[in-house]
Amino acid sequence: MHPEPAQPRSGHLESGEVAAYLDGALSPSERTRVEAHLADCDACRMEVIDVGRLVRARPSPRRWYLPVAAVAAAAAAILLLIPRPEQDTLEPPDYREPVITTTVAPVAIAPRGAIRTAGRLIWSSAPHADRYQVAVFDSTGRVLWETQTSDTATLLPSSLRFQPGASYHWKVKAQTSWNRWVSSDLVEFSIGRPRP
Amino acid sequence: MLHTARALGRDHDATMDAYAYLLEHLHGDDFRRLRGYVADGRTKFTTWLVVVARRLCLDHLRQRYGRPQESESPDRAAHAARRRLVDLLAEELDVSGVADPTAEGNPEAQLRAKELSRALAGVLAGFEPRDRLLLKLRFEDGLPASDIGQVMGFATQFHVYRRLNAVLGQVRAAMRGRGVQDSEP
């Protein structure tokens, strides 16, 4: 006999609750109850993390899709050329996932976390990247400084003053082809207060 | 669904087996599981289907390979507890002075880490569920701010960082209230 995975498991969230939480479809009281459960239940939290990643993930393209895509494109073109008696005003449903990309993003290496001083920004190289654009933000998201370089490190200008204890962020974007950029994750750092 | 099976499968054959199992069970009993979806206009069908597909795939893996080894759990828990301690209190603690509680031969450091951990658990128990979830996702599960933002519905990564900083400030204040000022509890 098979277990019932789509049914509520004892003591765990139902599949509908997990989906509704990720879709932001719960009422405030339901959300609080679900979050209280997630904070204490490793299994449900892992499920929410996994499903969130799977929903956002973009499957890589396959070569055998190409003939199918070509036939579909031809069929779509024919359908578009045939005049229709009345225009359909309904919005098309959102069946498709976002555009596929397999480009490797640069990784922001330093600074990260609490540091003594921030003199330079260092990141890993991205394949085929010929230019990098780096930006430093304050905790409100305001751009404090940005520049472009072909190197994988850059010095911060001395005019850029960081307040001890305040939180700052930075990220780097790599240009991998014409008008195509791939960005690192946003990284936080702060300048530690000097110890007495 | 194939993507879900692929994410959980160990290799191509396992993926395709899980995918076949998934299709068979979704089709079974006149699509009973699919008919269980409540189209109330709030939850997307695709999100719900991924949850169901993942649960079916995990069932298949458990039936085929058994449950994951439980022997790894204590190590993981100890590692998570240590990481939580070090990360949450990084600014107040001399990190190099916090010994690995799993290390042998240093009972004083083990005791200190245990007391800190106990004080921290007491502090966190009084926090809002949303803030406790935020801290767990960040420090125990190690999720980047972008993932946390998407899971918990924050508008941007900046909002995640801002809320994290606010909550960590509350944690530090509460720890100080319990007499934890530095690495010495």
Coordinates of C-alpha atoms in Angstrom, one line a residue:
Chain A
M1 CA 0.0 0.0 0.0
H2 CA 1.4 3.4 -1.0
P3 CA 1.4 6.4 1.4
E4 CA -0.6 9.4 0.4
P5 CA 1.9 12.2 -0.2
A6 CA -0.6 14.7 -1.5
Q7 CA -2.8 14.3 1.6
P8 CA -2.0 16.0 4.9
R9 CA 0.7 14.2 6.8
S10 CA 0.2 14.1 10.5
G11 CA 1.7 17.1 12.1
H12 CA 2.9 18.6 8.9
L13 CA 1.6 21.2 6.4
E14 CA -0.8 20.2 3.7
S15 CA 0.4 20.5 0.1
G16 CA -2.1 23.3 -0.5
E17 CA -0.7 25.2 2.5
V18 CA 2.8 24.9 1.2
A19 CA 1.8 26.1 -2.2
A20 CA -0.3 28.9 -0.8
Y21 CA 2.5 30.1 1.4
L22 CA 5.0 30.3 -1.5
D23 CA 2.4 32.0 -3.6
G24 CA 1.7 34.6 -0.9
A25 CA -2.0 33.5 -0.9
L26 CA -2.5 33.0 2.8
S27 CA -4.4 35.4 5.1
P28 CA -2.2 37.1 7.8
S29 CA -3.5 34.7 10.5
E30 CA -2.9 31.6 8.3
R31 CA 0.6 32.9 7.4
T32 CA 1.5 33.4 11.0
R33 CA 0.4 29.8 11.8
V34 CA 2.3 28.4 8.8
E35 CA 5.4 30.4 9.7
A36 CA 5.2 29.2 13.3
H37 CA 5.1 25.7 12.1
L38 CA 8.0 26.2 9.6
A39 CA 10.2 27.8 12.2
D40 CA 10.0 24.6 14.3
C41 CA 9.6 21.8 11.6
D42 CA 12.8 21.1 9.6
A43 CA 11.0 18.7 7.2
C44 CA 8.3 21.3 6.2
R45 CA 10.9 24.1 6.0
M46 CA 13.1 21.9 3.7
E47 CA 10.0 21.2 1.6
V48 CA 9.2 25.0 1.3
I49 CA 12.9 25.7 0.3
D50 CA 13.0 22.9 -2.2
V51 CA 9.7 23.7 -3.8
G52 CA 10.6 27.4 -3.9
R53 CA 13.8 26.5 -5.8
L54 CA 12.0 24.1 -8.1
V55 CA 9.3 26.6 -9.0
R56 CA 11.9 29.2 -9.8
A57 CA 14.4 26.9 -11.5
R58 CA 14.7 27.1 -15.2
P59 CA 15.2 23.7 -17.0
S60 CA 18.2 23.7 -19.4
P61 CA 17.4 23.6 -23.1
R62 CA 17.6 20.3 -24.9
R63 CA 18.6 19.9 -28.5
W64 CA 15.7 17.6 -29.2
Y65 CA 13.4 20.5 -28.4
L66 CA 14.6 22.4 -31.5
P67 CA 12.6 20.5 -34.2
V68 CA 9.5 20.6 -32.0
A69 CA 10.1 24.3 -31.4
A70 CA 10.5 24.9 -35.1
V71 CA 7.3 23.1 -35.9
A72 CA 5.5 25.0 -33.2
A73 CA 6.9 28.3 -34.4
A74 CA 5.7 27.6 -38.0
A75 CA 2.2 26.6 -36.7
A76 CA 2.1 29.8 -34.7
A77 CA 3.1 31.9 -37.7
I78 CA 0.3 30.3 -39.8
L79 CA -2.2 30.9 -37.1
L80 CA -1.2 34.5 -36.8
L81 CA -1.6 35.0 -40.6
I82 CA -5.1 33.6 -40.7
P83 CA -7.6 36.5 -40.0
R84 CA -9.8 35.9 -37.0
P85 CA -13.4 37.0 -36.9
E86 CA -13.1 38.7 -33.5
Q87 CA -10.1 39.5 -31.4
D88 CA -9.8 37.5 -28.1
T89 CA -9.5 40.1 -25.4
L90 CA -8.6 37.7 -22.6
E91 CA -5.0 37.8 -21.3
P92 CA -3.1 34.6 -22.2
P93 CA -2.4 32.4 -19.2
D94 CA 1.1 32.3 -17.8
Y95 CA 2.1 28.8 -18.8
R96 CA 5.6 29.5 -19.8
E97 CA 8.6 29.8 -17.4
P98 CA 11.0 32.7 -17.7
V99 CA 13.8 32.8 -20.3
I100 CA 16.4 30.1 -20.0
T101 CA 20.0 31.1 -19.2
T102 CA 22.9 28.9 -18.3
T103 CA 25.5 31.6 -17.9
V104 CA 27.7 31.3 -14.8
A105 CA 27.5 34.4 -12.6
P106 CA 30.5 36.0 -10.9
V107 CA 30.8 35.4 -7.2
A108 CA 31.4 38.3 -4.8
I109 CA 34.4 37.2 -2.7
A110 CA 35.4 40.1 -0.5
P111 CA 34.4 42.1 1.5
R112 CA 31.7 39.9 3.2
G113 CA 30.3 40.1 6.7
A114 CA 32.0 42.1 9.5
I115 CA 35.4 43.4 8.4
R116 CA 37.9 45.9 9.7
T117 CA 38.4 48.0 6.6
A118 CA 37.1 47.9 3.0
G119 CA 39.8 48.9 0.6
R120 CA 38.9 46.9 -2.5
L121 CA 36.2 44.7 -4.0
I122 CA 37.2 41.2 -5.2
W123 CA 35.1 38.8 -7.2
S124 CA 35.5 35.6 -9.3
S125 CA 35.7 35.8 -13.0
A126 CA 32.8 34.7 -15.2
P127 CA 33.3 32.8 -18.4
H128 CA 33.5 35.0 -21.5
A129 CA 33.1 38.1 -19.5
D130 CA 35.0 41.1 -20.9
R131 CA 33.6 43.8 -18.5
Y132 CA 32.4 43.9 -14.9
Q133 CA 30.2 46.5 -13.4
V134 CA 30.3 46.8 -9.6
A135 CA 28.1 48.8 -7.3
V136 CA 28.1 49.5 -3.6
F137 CA 24.8 50.3 -1.8
D138 CA 23.8 51.5 1.6
S139 CA 21.2 49.6 3.7
T140 CA 18.4 51.5 2.0
G141 CA 19.5 50.3 -1.5
R142 CA 20.9 53.7 -2.5
V143 CA 23.9 53.4 -4.8
L144 CA 26.9 54.9 -3.1
W145 CA 29.5 54.2 -5.8
E146 CA 29.7 52.2 -9.0
T147 CA 32.3 51.6 -11.7
Q148 CA 33.2 49.3 -14.6
T149 CA 36.4 47.4 -15.1
S150 CA 37.8 44.4 -17.0
D151 CA 39.6 43.2 -13.9
T152 CA 38.2 41.0 -11.2
A153 CA 39.1 43.4 -8.4
T154 CA 38.8 47.2 -8.0
L155 CA 40.0 49.7 -5.4
L156 CA 37.3 51.7 -3.6
P157 CA 37.9 55.4 -3.7
S158 CA 39.1 57.1 -0.6
S159 CA 36.2 59.5 -0.8
L160 CA 33.9 56.6 0.0
R161 CA 33.5 56.6 3.8
F162 CA 31.8 53.7 5.6
Q163 CA 30.2 54.3 9.0
P164 CA 31.3 51.8 11.6
G165 CA 28.5 49.4 12.4
A166 CA 26.3 50.4 9.5
S167 CA 25.3 47.8 6.9
Y168 CA 26.4 48.0 3.3
H169 CA 25.9 45.8 0.2
W170 CA 27.6 45.3 -3.1
K171 CA 27.3 43.2 -6.2
V172 CA 29.0 42.7 -9.5
K173 CA 27.6 42.2 -12.9
A174 CA 29.5 40.5 -15.7
Q175 CA 29.0 41.3 -19.4
T176 CA 29.1 38.0 -21.2
S177 CA 28.0 39.2 -24.6
W178 CA 26.5 42.2 -26.3
N179 CA 23.9 43.8 -23.9
R180 CA 23.8 40.6 -21.8
W181 CA 24.7 40.8 -18.1
V182 CA 24.8 38.2 -15.4
S183 CA 24.8 39.4 -11.8
S184 CA 26.2 38.0 -8.6
D185 CA 24.2 37.7 -5.4
L186 CA 23.9 40.8 -3.3
V187 CA 26.5 40.6 -0.5
E188 CA 26.4 42.4 2.8
F189 CA 29.3 43.8 4.8
S190 CA 29.9 46.1 7.6
I191 CA 32.9 47.8 9.1
G192 CA 33.4 46.6 12.7
R193 CA 33.8 49.1 15.5
P194 CA 37.4 49.2 16.7
R195 CA 37.8 47.2 19.9
P196 CA 38.8 49.2 22.9
Chain B
M1 CA 7.3 17.3 -13.3
L2 CA 10.3 15.9 -15.1
H3 CA 12.3 18.8 -13.7
T4 CA 11.2 17.9 -10.2
A5 CA 12.1 14.2 -10.7
R6 CA 15.4 15.3 -12.1
A7 CA 16.1 17.5 -9.1
L8 CA 15.6 14.5 -6.7
G9 CA 16.9 11.6 -8.9
R10 CA 20.4 10.3 -8.3
D11 CA 21.0 9.6 -12.0
H12 CA 19.2 9.4 -15.3
D13 CA 17.6 6.0 -14.6
A14 CA 16.5 6.9 -11.1
T15 CA 15.1 10.2 -12.5
M16 CA 13.1 8.4 -15.2
D17 CA 11.8 5.8 -12.8
A18 CA 10.6 8.5 -10.4
Y19 CA 9.0 10.3 -13.3
A20 CA 7.2 7.2 -14.4
Y21 CA 6.1 6.6 -10.8
L22 CA 4.9 10.2 -10.7
L23 CA 2.8 10.0 -13.8
E24 CA 1.4 6.6 -12.8
H25 CA 0.2 7.9 -9.5
L26 CA -1.1 11.2 -10.8
H27 CA -3.1 9.2 -13.4
G28 CA -4.3 6.6 -10.9
D29 CA -7.9 6.4 -9.6
D30 CA -9.2 8.7 -12.4
F31 CA -6.7 11.5 -11.6
R32 CA -7.9 11.7 -8.0
R33 CA -4.8 13.6 -6.8
L34 CA -5.0 16.2 -9.6
R35 CA -8.7 16.7 -8.8
G36 CA -7.7 17.4 -5.2
Y37 CA -6.4 20.8 -6.4
V38 CA -8.7 23.6 -5.1
A39 CA -8.9 26.2 -7.8
D40 CA -9.7 29.1 -5.6
G41 CA -7.8 31.6 -7.7
R42 CA -5.2 32.2 -4.9
T43 CA -2.7 29.4 -5.3
K44 CA -1.1 28.7 -8.7
F45 CA -1.7 25.2 -10.0
T46 CA 2.0 24.9 -11.0
T47 CA 3.2 25.6 -7.4
W48 CA 0.8 23.1 -6.0
L49 CA 1.7 20.5 -8.6
V50 CA 5.4 20.8 -7.7
V51 CA 4.6 20.2 -4.0
V52 CA 2.6 17.1 -5.0
A53 CA 5.2 15.9 -7.5
R54 CA 8.1 16.3 -5.0
R55 CA 6.2 14.4 -2.3
L56 CA 5.5 11.5 -4.8
C57 CA 9.1 11.5 -5.9
L58 CA 10.3 11.3 -2.3
D59 CA 7.9 8.5 -1.6
H60 CA 9.3 6.6 -4.6
L61 CA 12.9 7.2 -3.4
R62 CA 12.0 6.0 0.1
Q63 CA 10.4 2.9 -1.2
R64 CA 13.3 2.2 -3.4
Y65 CA 16.3 3.2 -1.3
G66 CA 14.9 3.4 2.2
R67 CA 15.0 6.5 4.4
P68 CA 18.1 8.6 4.6
Q69 CA 20.7 7.6 7.1
E70 CA 19.7 9.0 10.5
S71 CA 23.3 8.7 11.8
E72 CA 24.1 12.0 10.0
S73 CA 21.6 14.0 11.9
P74 CA 23.4 14.6 15.2
D75 CA 26.5 15.9 13.4
R76 CA 24.4 18.1 11.3
A77 CA 22.5 19.4 14.3
A78 CA 25.7 20.1 16.2
H79 CA 27.1 21.9 13.2
A80 CA 24.0 23.9 12.8
A81 CA 24.0 24.9 16.5
R82 CA 27.6 26.0 16.4
R83 CA 27.1 27.9 13.2
R84 CA 24.0 29.6 14.6
L85 CA 25.9 30.6 17.7
V86 CA 28.9 32.0 15.8
D87 CA 26.8 33.8 13.2
L88 CA 24.2 35.3 15.4
L89 CA 26.6 36.6 17.9
A90 CA 29.6 37.2 15.6
E91 CA 29.9 40.9 16.5
E92 CA 29.8 40.4 20.3
L93 CA 31.8 37.2 20.5
D94 CA 35.4 36.7 19.8
V95 CA 34.7 34.0 17.2
S96 CA 38.1 32.4 17.5
G97 CA 37.4 31.9 21.2
V98 CA 34.2 29.8 20.6
A99 CA 35.4 26.3 20.4
D100 CA 33.7 23.6 18.4
P101 CA 31.3 22.0 21.0
T102 CA 31.8 18.7 19.3
A103 CA 35.6 18.9 19.8
E104 CA 36.9 16.6 22.5
G105 CA 39.2 17.5 25.3
N106 CA 37.9 21.0 25.9
P107 CA 35.1 20.7 28.5
E108 CA 35.2 24.4 29.5
A109 CA 34.6 25.5 25.9
Q110 CA 31.9 22.9 25.5
L111 CA 30.2 24.1 28.6
R112 CA 30.4 27.7 27.5
A113 CA 29.0 27.0 24.1
K114 CA 26.2 25.0 25.6
E115 CA 25.2 27.8 28.0
L116 CA 25.3 30.3 25.2
S117 CA 23.2 28.0 23.1
R118 CA 20.7 27.6 25.9
A119 CA 20.5 31.3 26.5
L120 CA 20.0 31.9 22.8
A121 CA 17.3 29.3 22.5
G122 CA 15.5 31.0 25.4
V123 CA 15.7 34.4 23.7
L124 CA 14.5 33.1 20.3
A125 CA 11.5 31.3 21.8
G126 CA 10.1 34.7 22.6
F127 CA 10.3 36.1 19.1
E128 CA 7.6 36.3 16.5
P129 CA 7.3 33.2 14.3
R130 CA 8.2 35.2 11.2
D131 CA 11.4 36.4 12.7
R132 CA 12.3 32.9 14.0
L133 CA 11.7 31.5 10.6
L134 CA 13.9 34.3 9.1
L135 CA 16.8 33.4 11.4
K136 CA 16.4 29.7 10.8
L137 CA 16.4 30.1 7.0
R138 CA 19.5 32.4 7.2
F139 CA 21.7 30.7 9.8
E140 CA 20.6 27.1 10.1
D141 CA 19.6 26.5 6.5
G142 CA 22.2 28.9 5.0
L143 CA 19.9 30.4 2.4
P144 CA 21.1 33.5 0.5
A145 CA 19.0 36.6 1.0
S146 CA 17.6 36.3 -2.5
D147 CA 16.1 32.9 -1.7
I148 CA 14.8 34.0 1.6
G149 CA 13.1 37.0 0.0
Q150 CA 11.4 34.8 -2.5
V151 CA 10.3 32.1 0.1
M152 CA 9.0 34.6 2.7
G153 CA 7.7 37.2 0.3
F154 CA 10.1 40.1 0.9
A155 CA 10.1 42.7 -1.8
T156 CA 13.9 42.8 -2.3
Q157 CA 17.1 41.4 -0.8
F158 CA 17.5 44.8 0.9
H159 CA 14.3 44.2 2.9
V160 CA 15.7 40.8 4.0
Y161 CA 19.0 42.3 5.2
R162 CA 17.2 45.2 6.9
R163 CA 14.9 42.8 8.8
L164 CA 17.8 40.5 9.6
N165 CA 19.8 43.4 11.1
A166 CA 16.8 44.5 13.1
V167 CA 16.1 41.0 14.5
L168 CA 19.8 40.5 15.2
G169 CA 19.8 43.7 17.1
Q170 CA 16.9 42.5 19.2
V171 CA 18.7 39.2 19.8
R172 CA 21.8 41.0 21.0
A173 CA 19.8 43.2 23.3
A174 CA 17.9 40.2 24.7
M175 CA 21.2 38.3 25.2
R176 CA 22.7 41.3 27.0
G177 CA 19.5 41.3 29.2
R178 CA 20.4 37.8 30.1
G179 CA 23.9 38.8 31.1
V180 CA 25.7 37.6 27.9
Q181 CA 28.0 40.4 27.0
D182 CA 30.9 38.6 25.3
S183 CA 32.1 35.1 24.8
E184 CA 31.8 34.5 28.5
P185 CA 28.1 33.8 29.2

